[in-house]
C-alpha positions as a Markdown table, in Angstrom:
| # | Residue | x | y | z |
|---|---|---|---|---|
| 1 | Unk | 19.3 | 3.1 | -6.2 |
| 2 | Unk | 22.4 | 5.2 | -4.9 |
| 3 | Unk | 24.5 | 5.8 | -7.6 |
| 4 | Unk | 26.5 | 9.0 | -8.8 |
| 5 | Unk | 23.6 | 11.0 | -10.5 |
| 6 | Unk | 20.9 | 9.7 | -8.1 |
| 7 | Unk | 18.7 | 8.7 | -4.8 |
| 8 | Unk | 16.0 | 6.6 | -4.6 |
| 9 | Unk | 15.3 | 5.7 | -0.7 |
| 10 | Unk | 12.4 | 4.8 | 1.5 |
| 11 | Unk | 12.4 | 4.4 | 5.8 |
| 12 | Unk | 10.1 | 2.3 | 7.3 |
| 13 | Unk | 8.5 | 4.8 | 9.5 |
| 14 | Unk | 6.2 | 2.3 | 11.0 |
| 15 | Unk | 9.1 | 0.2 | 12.6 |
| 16 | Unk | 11.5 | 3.1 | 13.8 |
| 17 | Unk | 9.9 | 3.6 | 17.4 |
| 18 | Unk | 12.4 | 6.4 | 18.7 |
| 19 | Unk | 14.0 | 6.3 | 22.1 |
| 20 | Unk | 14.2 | 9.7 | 23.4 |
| 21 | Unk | 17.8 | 10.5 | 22.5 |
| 22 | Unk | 17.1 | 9.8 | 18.8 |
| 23 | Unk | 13.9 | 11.5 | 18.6 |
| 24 | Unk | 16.0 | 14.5 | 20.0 |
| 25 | Unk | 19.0 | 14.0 | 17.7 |
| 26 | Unk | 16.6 | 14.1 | 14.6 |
| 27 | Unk | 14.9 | 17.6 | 16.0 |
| 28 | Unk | 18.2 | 19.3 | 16.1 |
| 29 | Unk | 18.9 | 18.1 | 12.5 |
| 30 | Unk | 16.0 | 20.3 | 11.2 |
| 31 | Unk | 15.2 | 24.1 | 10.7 |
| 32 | Unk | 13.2 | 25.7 | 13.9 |
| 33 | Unk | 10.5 | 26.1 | 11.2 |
| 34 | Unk | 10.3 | 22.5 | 10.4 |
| 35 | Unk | 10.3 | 21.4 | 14.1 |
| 36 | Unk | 7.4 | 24.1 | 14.8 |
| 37 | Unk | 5.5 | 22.8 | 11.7 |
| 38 | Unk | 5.6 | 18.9 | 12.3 |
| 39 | Unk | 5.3 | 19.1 | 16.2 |
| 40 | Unk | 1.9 | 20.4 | 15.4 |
| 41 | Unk | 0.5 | 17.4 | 13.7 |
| 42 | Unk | -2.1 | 15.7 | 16.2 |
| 43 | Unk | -0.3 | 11.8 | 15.9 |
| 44 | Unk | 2.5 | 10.5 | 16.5 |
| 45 | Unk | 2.9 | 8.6 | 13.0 |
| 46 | Unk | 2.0 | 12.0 | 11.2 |
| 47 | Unk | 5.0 | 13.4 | 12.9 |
| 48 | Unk | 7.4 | 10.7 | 12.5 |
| 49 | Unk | 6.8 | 10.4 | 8.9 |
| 50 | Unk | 7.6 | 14.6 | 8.6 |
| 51 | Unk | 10.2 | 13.9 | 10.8 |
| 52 | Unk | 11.7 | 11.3 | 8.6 |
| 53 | Unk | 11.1 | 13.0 | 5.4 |
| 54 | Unk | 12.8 | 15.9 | 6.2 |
| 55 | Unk | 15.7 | 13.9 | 7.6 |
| 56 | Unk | 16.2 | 12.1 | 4.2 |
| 57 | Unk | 15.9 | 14.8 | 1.9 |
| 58 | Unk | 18.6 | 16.7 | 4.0 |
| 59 | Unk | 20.8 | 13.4 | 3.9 |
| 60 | Unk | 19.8 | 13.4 | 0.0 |
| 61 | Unk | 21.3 | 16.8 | -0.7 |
| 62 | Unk | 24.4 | 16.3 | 1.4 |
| 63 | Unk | 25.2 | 13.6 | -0.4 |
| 64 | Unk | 24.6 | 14.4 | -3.7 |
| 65 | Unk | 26.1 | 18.4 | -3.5 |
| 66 | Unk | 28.2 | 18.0 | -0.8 |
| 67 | Unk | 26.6 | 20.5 | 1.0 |
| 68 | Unk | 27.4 | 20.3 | 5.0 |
| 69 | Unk | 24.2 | 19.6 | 6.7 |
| 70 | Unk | 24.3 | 22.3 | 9.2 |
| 71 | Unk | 24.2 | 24.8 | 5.8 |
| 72 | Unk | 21.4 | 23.9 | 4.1 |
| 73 | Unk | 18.3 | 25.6 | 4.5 |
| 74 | Unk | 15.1 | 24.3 | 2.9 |
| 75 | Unk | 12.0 | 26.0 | 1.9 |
| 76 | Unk | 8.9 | 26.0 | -0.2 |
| 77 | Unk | 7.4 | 27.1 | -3.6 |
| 78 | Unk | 4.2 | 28.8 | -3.3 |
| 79 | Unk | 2.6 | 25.4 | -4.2 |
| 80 | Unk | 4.1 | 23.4 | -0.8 |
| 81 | Unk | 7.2 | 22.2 | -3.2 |
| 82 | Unk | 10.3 | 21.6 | -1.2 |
| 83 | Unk | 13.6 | 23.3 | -2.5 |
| 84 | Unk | 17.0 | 24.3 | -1.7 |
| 85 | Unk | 17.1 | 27.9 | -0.4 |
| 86 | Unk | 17.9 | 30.5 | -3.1 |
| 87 | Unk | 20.5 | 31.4 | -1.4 |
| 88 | Unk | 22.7 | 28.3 | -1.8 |
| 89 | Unk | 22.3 | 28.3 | -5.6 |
| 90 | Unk | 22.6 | 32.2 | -6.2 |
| 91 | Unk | 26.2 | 31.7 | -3.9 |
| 92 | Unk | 27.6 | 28.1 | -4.2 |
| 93 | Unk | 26.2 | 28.0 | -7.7 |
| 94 | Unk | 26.3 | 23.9 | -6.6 |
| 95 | Unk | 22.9 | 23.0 | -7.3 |
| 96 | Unk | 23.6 | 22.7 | -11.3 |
| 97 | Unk | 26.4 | 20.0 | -12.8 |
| 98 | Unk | 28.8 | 20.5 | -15.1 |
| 99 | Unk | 26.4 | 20.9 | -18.4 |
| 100 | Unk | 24.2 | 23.0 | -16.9 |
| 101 | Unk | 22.1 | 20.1 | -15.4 |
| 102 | Unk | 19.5 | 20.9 | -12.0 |
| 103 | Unk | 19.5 | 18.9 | -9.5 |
| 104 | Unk | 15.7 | 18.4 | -8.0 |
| 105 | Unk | 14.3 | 16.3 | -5.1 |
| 106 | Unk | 10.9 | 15.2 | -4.2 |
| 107 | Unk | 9.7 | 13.0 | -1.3 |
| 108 | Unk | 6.4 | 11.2 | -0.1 |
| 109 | Unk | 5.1 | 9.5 | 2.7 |
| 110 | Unk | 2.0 | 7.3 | 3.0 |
| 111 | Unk | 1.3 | 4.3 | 5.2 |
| 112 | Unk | 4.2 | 2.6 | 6.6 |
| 113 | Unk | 7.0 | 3.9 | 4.5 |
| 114 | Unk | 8.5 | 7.3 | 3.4 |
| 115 | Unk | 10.5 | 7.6 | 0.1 |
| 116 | Unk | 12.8 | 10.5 | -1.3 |
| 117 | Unk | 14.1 | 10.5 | -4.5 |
| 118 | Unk | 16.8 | 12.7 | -5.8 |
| 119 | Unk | 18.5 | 13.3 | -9.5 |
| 120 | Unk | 20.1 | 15.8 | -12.4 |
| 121 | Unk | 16.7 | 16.4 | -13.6 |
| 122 | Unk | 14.5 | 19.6 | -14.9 |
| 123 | Unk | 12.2 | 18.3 | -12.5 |
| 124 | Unk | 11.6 | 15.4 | -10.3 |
| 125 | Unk | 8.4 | 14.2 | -8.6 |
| 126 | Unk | 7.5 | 11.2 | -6.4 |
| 127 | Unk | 4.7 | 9.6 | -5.2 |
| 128 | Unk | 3.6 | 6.7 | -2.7 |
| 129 | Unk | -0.3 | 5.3 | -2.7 |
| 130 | Unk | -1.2 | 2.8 | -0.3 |
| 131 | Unk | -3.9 | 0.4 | -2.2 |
| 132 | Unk | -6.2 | 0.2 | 1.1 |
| 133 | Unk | -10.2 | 0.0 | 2.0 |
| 134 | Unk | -12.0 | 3.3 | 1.1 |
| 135 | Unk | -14.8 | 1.8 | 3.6 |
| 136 | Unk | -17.7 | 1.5 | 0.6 |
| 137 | Unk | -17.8 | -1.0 | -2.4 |
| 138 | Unk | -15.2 | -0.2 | -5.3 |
| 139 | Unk | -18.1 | 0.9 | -7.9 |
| 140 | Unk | -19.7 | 3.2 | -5.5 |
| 141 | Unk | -16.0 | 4.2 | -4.5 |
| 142 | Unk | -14.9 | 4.7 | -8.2 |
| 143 | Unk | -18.2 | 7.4 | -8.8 |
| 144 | Unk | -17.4 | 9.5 | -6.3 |
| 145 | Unk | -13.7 | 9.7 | -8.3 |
| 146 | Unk | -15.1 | 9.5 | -11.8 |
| 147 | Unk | -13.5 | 12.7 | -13.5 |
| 148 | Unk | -10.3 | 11.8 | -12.1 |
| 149 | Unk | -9.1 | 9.7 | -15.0 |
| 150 | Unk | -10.2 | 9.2 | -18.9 |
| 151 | Unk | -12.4 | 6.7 | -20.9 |
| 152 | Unk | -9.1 | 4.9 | -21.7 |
| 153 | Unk | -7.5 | 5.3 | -17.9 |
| 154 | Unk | -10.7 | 3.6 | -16.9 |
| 155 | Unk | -10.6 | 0.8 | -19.6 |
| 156 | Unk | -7.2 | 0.2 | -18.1 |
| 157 | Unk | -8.4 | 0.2 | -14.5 |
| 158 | Unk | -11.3 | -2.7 | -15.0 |
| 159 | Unk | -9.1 | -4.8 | -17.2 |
| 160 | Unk | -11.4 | -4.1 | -20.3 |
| 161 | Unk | -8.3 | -3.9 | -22.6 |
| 162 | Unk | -7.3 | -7.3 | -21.5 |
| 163 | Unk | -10.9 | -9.3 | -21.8 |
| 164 | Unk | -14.4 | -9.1 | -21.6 |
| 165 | Unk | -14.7 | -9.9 | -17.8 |
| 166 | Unk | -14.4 | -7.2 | -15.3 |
| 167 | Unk | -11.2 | -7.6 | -13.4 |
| 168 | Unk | -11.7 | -8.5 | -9.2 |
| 169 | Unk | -12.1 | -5.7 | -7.1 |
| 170 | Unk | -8.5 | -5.7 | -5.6 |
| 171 | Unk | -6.6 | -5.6 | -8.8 |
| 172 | Unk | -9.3 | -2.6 | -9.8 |
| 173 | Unk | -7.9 | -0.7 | -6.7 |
| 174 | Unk | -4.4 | -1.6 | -7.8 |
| 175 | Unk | -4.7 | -0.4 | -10.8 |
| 176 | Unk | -6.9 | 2.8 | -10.2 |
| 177 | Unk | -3.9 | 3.8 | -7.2 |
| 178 | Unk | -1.0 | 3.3 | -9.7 |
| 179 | Unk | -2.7 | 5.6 | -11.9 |
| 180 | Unk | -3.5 | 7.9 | -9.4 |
| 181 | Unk | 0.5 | 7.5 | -8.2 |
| 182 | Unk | 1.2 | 8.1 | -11.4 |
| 183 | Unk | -0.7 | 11.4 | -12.0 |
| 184 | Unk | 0.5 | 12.8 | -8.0 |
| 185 | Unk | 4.0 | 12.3 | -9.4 |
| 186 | Unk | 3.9 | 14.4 | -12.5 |
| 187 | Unk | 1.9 | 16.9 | -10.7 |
| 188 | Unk | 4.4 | 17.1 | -8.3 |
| 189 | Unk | 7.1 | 17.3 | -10.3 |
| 190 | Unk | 5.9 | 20.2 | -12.0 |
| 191 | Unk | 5.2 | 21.5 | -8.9 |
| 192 | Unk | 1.5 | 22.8 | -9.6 |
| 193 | Unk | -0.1 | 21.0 | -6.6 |
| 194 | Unk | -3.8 | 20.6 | -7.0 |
| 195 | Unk | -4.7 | 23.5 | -9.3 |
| 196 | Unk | -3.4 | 21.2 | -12.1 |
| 197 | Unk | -6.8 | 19.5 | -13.8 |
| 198 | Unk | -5.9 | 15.6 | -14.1 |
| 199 | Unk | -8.0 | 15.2 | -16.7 |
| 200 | Unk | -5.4 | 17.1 | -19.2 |
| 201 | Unk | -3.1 | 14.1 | -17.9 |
| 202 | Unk | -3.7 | 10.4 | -19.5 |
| 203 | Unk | -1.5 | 7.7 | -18.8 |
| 204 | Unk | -0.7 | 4.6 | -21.2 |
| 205 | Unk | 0.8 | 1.4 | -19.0 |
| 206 | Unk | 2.4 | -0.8 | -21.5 |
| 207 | Unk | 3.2 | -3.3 | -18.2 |
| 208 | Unk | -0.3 | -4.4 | -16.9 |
| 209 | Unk | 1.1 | -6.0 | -13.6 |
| 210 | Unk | 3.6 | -4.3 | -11.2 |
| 211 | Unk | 6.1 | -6.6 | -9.3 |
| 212 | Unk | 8.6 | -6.5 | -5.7 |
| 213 | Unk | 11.7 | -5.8 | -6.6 |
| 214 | Unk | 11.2 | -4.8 | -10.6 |
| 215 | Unk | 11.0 | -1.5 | -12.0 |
| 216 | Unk | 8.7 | -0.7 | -14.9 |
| 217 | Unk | 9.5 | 2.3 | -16.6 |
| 218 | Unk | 7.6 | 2.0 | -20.3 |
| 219 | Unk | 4.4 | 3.8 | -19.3 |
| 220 | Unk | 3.5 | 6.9 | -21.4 |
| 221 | Unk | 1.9 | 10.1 | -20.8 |
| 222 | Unk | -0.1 | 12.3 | -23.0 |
| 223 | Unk | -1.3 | 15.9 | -21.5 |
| 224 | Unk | -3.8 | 17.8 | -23.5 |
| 225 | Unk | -4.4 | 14.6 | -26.0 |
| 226 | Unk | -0.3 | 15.0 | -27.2 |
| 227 | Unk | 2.7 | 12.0 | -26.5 |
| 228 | Unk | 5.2 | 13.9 | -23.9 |
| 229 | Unk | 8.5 | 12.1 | -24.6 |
| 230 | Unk | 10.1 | 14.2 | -22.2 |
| 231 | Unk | 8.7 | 12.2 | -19.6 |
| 232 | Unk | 10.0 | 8.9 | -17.7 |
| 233 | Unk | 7.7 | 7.2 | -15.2 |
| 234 | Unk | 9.9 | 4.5 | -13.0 |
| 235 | Unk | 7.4 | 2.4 | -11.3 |
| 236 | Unk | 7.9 | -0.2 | -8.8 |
| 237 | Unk | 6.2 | -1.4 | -5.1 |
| 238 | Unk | 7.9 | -0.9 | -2.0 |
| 239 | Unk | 5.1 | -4.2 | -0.5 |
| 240 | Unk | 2.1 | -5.6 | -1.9 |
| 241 | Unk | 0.4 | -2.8 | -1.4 |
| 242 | Unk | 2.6 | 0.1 | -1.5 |
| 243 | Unk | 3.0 | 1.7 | -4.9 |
| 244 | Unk | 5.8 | 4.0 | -5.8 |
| 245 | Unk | 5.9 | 6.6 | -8.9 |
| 246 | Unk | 8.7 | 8.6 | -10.1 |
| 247 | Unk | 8.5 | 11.1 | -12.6 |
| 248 | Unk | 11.2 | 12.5 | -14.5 |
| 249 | Unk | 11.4 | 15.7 | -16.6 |
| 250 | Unk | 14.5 | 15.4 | -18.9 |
| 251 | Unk | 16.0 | 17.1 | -22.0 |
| 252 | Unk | 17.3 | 14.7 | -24.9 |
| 253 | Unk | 20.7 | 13.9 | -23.6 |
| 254 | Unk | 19.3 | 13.4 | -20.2 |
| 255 | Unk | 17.0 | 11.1 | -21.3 |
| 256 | Unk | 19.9 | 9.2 | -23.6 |
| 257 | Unk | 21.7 | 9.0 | -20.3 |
| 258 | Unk | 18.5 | 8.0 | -17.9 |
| 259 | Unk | 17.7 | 5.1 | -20.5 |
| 260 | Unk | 21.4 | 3.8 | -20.6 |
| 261 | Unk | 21.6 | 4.0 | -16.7 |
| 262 | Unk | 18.4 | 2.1 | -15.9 |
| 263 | Unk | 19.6 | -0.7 | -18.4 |
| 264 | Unk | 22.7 | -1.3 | -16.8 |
| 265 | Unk | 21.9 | -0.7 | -13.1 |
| 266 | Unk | 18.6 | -2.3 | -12.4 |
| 267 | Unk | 20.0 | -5.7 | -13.3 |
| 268 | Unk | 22.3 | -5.9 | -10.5 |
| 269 | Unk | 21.3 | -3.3 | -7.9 |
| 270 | Unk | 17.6 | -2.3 | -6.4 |
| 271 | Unk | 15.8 | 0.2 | -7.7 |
| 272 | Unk | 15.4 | 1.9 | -4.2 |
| 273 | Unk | 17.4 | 1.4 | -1.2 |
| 274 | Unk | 16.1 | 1.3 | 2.4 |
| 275 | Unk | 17.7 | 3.2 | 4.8 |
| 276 | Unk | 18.3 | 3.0 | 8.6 |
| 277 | Unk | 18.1 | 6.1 | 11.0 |
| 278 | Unk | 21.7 | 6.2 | 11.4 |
| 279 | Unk | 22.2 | 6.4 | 7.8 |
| 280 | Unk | 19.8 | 9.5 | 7.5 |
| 281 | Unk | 20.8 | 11.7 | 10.8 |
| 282 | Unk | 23.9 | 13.6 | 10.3 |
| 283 | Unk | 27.0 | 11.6 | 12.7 |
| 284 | Unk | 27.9 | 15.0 | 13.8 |
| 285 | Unk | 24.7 | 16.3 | 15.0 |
| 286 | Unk | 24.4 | 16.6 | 18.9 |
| 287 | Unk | 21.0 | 17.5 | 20.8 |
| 288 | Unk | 20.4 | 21.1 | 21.0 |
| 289 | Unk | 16.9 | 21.2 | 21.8 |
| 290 | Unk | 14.7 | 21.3 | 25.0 |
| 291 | Unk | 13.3 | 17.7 | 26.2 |
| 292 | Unk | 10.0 | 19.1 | 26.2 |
| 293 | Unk | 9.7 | 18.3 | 23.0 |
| 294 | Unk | 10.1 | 15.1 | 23.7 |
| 295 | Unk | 7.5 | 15.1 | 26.2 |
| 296 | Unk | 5.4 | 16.7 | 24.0 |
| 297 | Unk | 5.6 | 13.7 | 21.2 |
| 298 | Unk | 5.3 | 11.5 | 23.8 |
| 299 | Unk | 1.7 | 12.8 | 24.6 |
| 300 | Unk | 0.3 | 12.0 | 21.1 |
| 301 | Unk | -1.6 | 9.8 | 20.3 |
């Protein structure tokens, strides 16, 4: 979704494969500090998907604040949080709306795809979880992660709410990475990073079965055993395998307006929007940076 109030995008990272002139082009569209950062990742994949990340979220708040690319200036919370520089907001005063609304971003990246989501929100949070083979049976797997998730989280993950027969091992791992998804988002959105305890969180899915191309947003969170209304979850897959959580912190009116918004948009558009590279570089960027780095990406494995 790319509407007025929001972004939700993913890229493929898996299928851009960068001639040199675009893997340039994208370098000169970050911060020095960036560049130095991802070129120190030891794979290629790691670095495109920082790469592309960074690329979107730039695009993302360009878009939505009309802020010229070559101006913004990211940085970090003390807990690895992206945000807008201070300075922006303390001079342009552009990162609220009207009413006194934030705007806040998050992004993730995991397996093939990356996704960035953007909206006028207290805080946003976003996360991608691959459901993949952790290289040992699920119930020796699920030990090793047992204080993760509650009594109830772990009814919902073997299907016990549903019947007496323990649900097949790949809709187990489903189920236990959407509510891990789930619990990433929040945490990012809050911005704590992993000093938060996940037992205080516990997540209620009133839709047992995610779906391509449909958007569950009913789930509920309680935190500290209490019903947080001032939460929305968006939920969706990008592939079969690719889960995707959003978690939105809103006040009443915003979540009036969220509510009212998903209703009449997610019949006729998607829920997120893939995006091409020439959709997320800035048209007016040209290469201002040495081909060695090139050469240096091209060495990695």
């Amino acid at each position: 979704m790319n509407c007025a109030n929001c972004v939700r995008w993913y890229f493929n990272c898996k299928q851009w494969l960068p001639v040199k002139e675009e893997f340039l082009l994208a370098m000169s569209s970050i911060q020095k500090s960036e560049r130095d950062r991802i070129m120190q990742f030891a794979y290629k994949k790691d670095v495109k998907s920082a790469l592309i990340g960074r690329l979107m979220i730039r695009r993302c708040l360009s878009a939505m604040l009309s802020i010229p690319d070559h101006q913004i200036e990211l940085s970090r919370t003390k807990r690895g949080k992206p945000i807008l520089s201070s300075a922006w907001d303390i001079e342009r005063e552009q990162h609220f709306s009207s009413d006194g609304r934030q705007f806040d971003f998050n992004l993730s990246h995991d397996g093939d795809y990356c996704v960035v989501a953007g909206e006028w929100s207290d805080k946003v949070g976003i996360d991608l979880s691959v459901v993949r083979d952790h290289g040992k049976p699920v119930t020796e797997y699920f030990q090793t992660m047992s204080k993760i998730f509650s009594p109830q989280e772990w009814s919902f993950i073997n299907g016990a709410n549903e019947s007496d027969t323990i649900l097949p091992d790949e809709s187990r791992l489903f189920r236990f990475h959407r509510l891990w998804a789930l619990k990433e988002s929040l945490v990012k959105a809050e911005g704590s990073g992993i000093s938060y305890d996940l037992q205080r969180i516990r997540f209620s899915c009133c839709t047992s079965n995610l779906k391509p191309g449909s958007v569950a947003n009913d789930t509920k969170v309680f935190i500290d055993g209490k019903l947080r209304e001032n939460w929305i979850f968006e939920e969706s897959l990008l592939d079969n395998r690719s889960i995707v959580s959003l978690a939105l912190n809103m006040d009443e009116k915003c979540l009036i307006d969220n509510r009212r918004k998903t209703g009449d948009t997610n019949k006729q558009h998607p829920w997120i929007v893939g995006r091409a590279f020439s959709e997320i570089i800035d048209p007016q960027v040209t290469i201002q940076v040495d081909d060695a780095l090139w050469d240096k990406f091209s060495r990695k494995d």
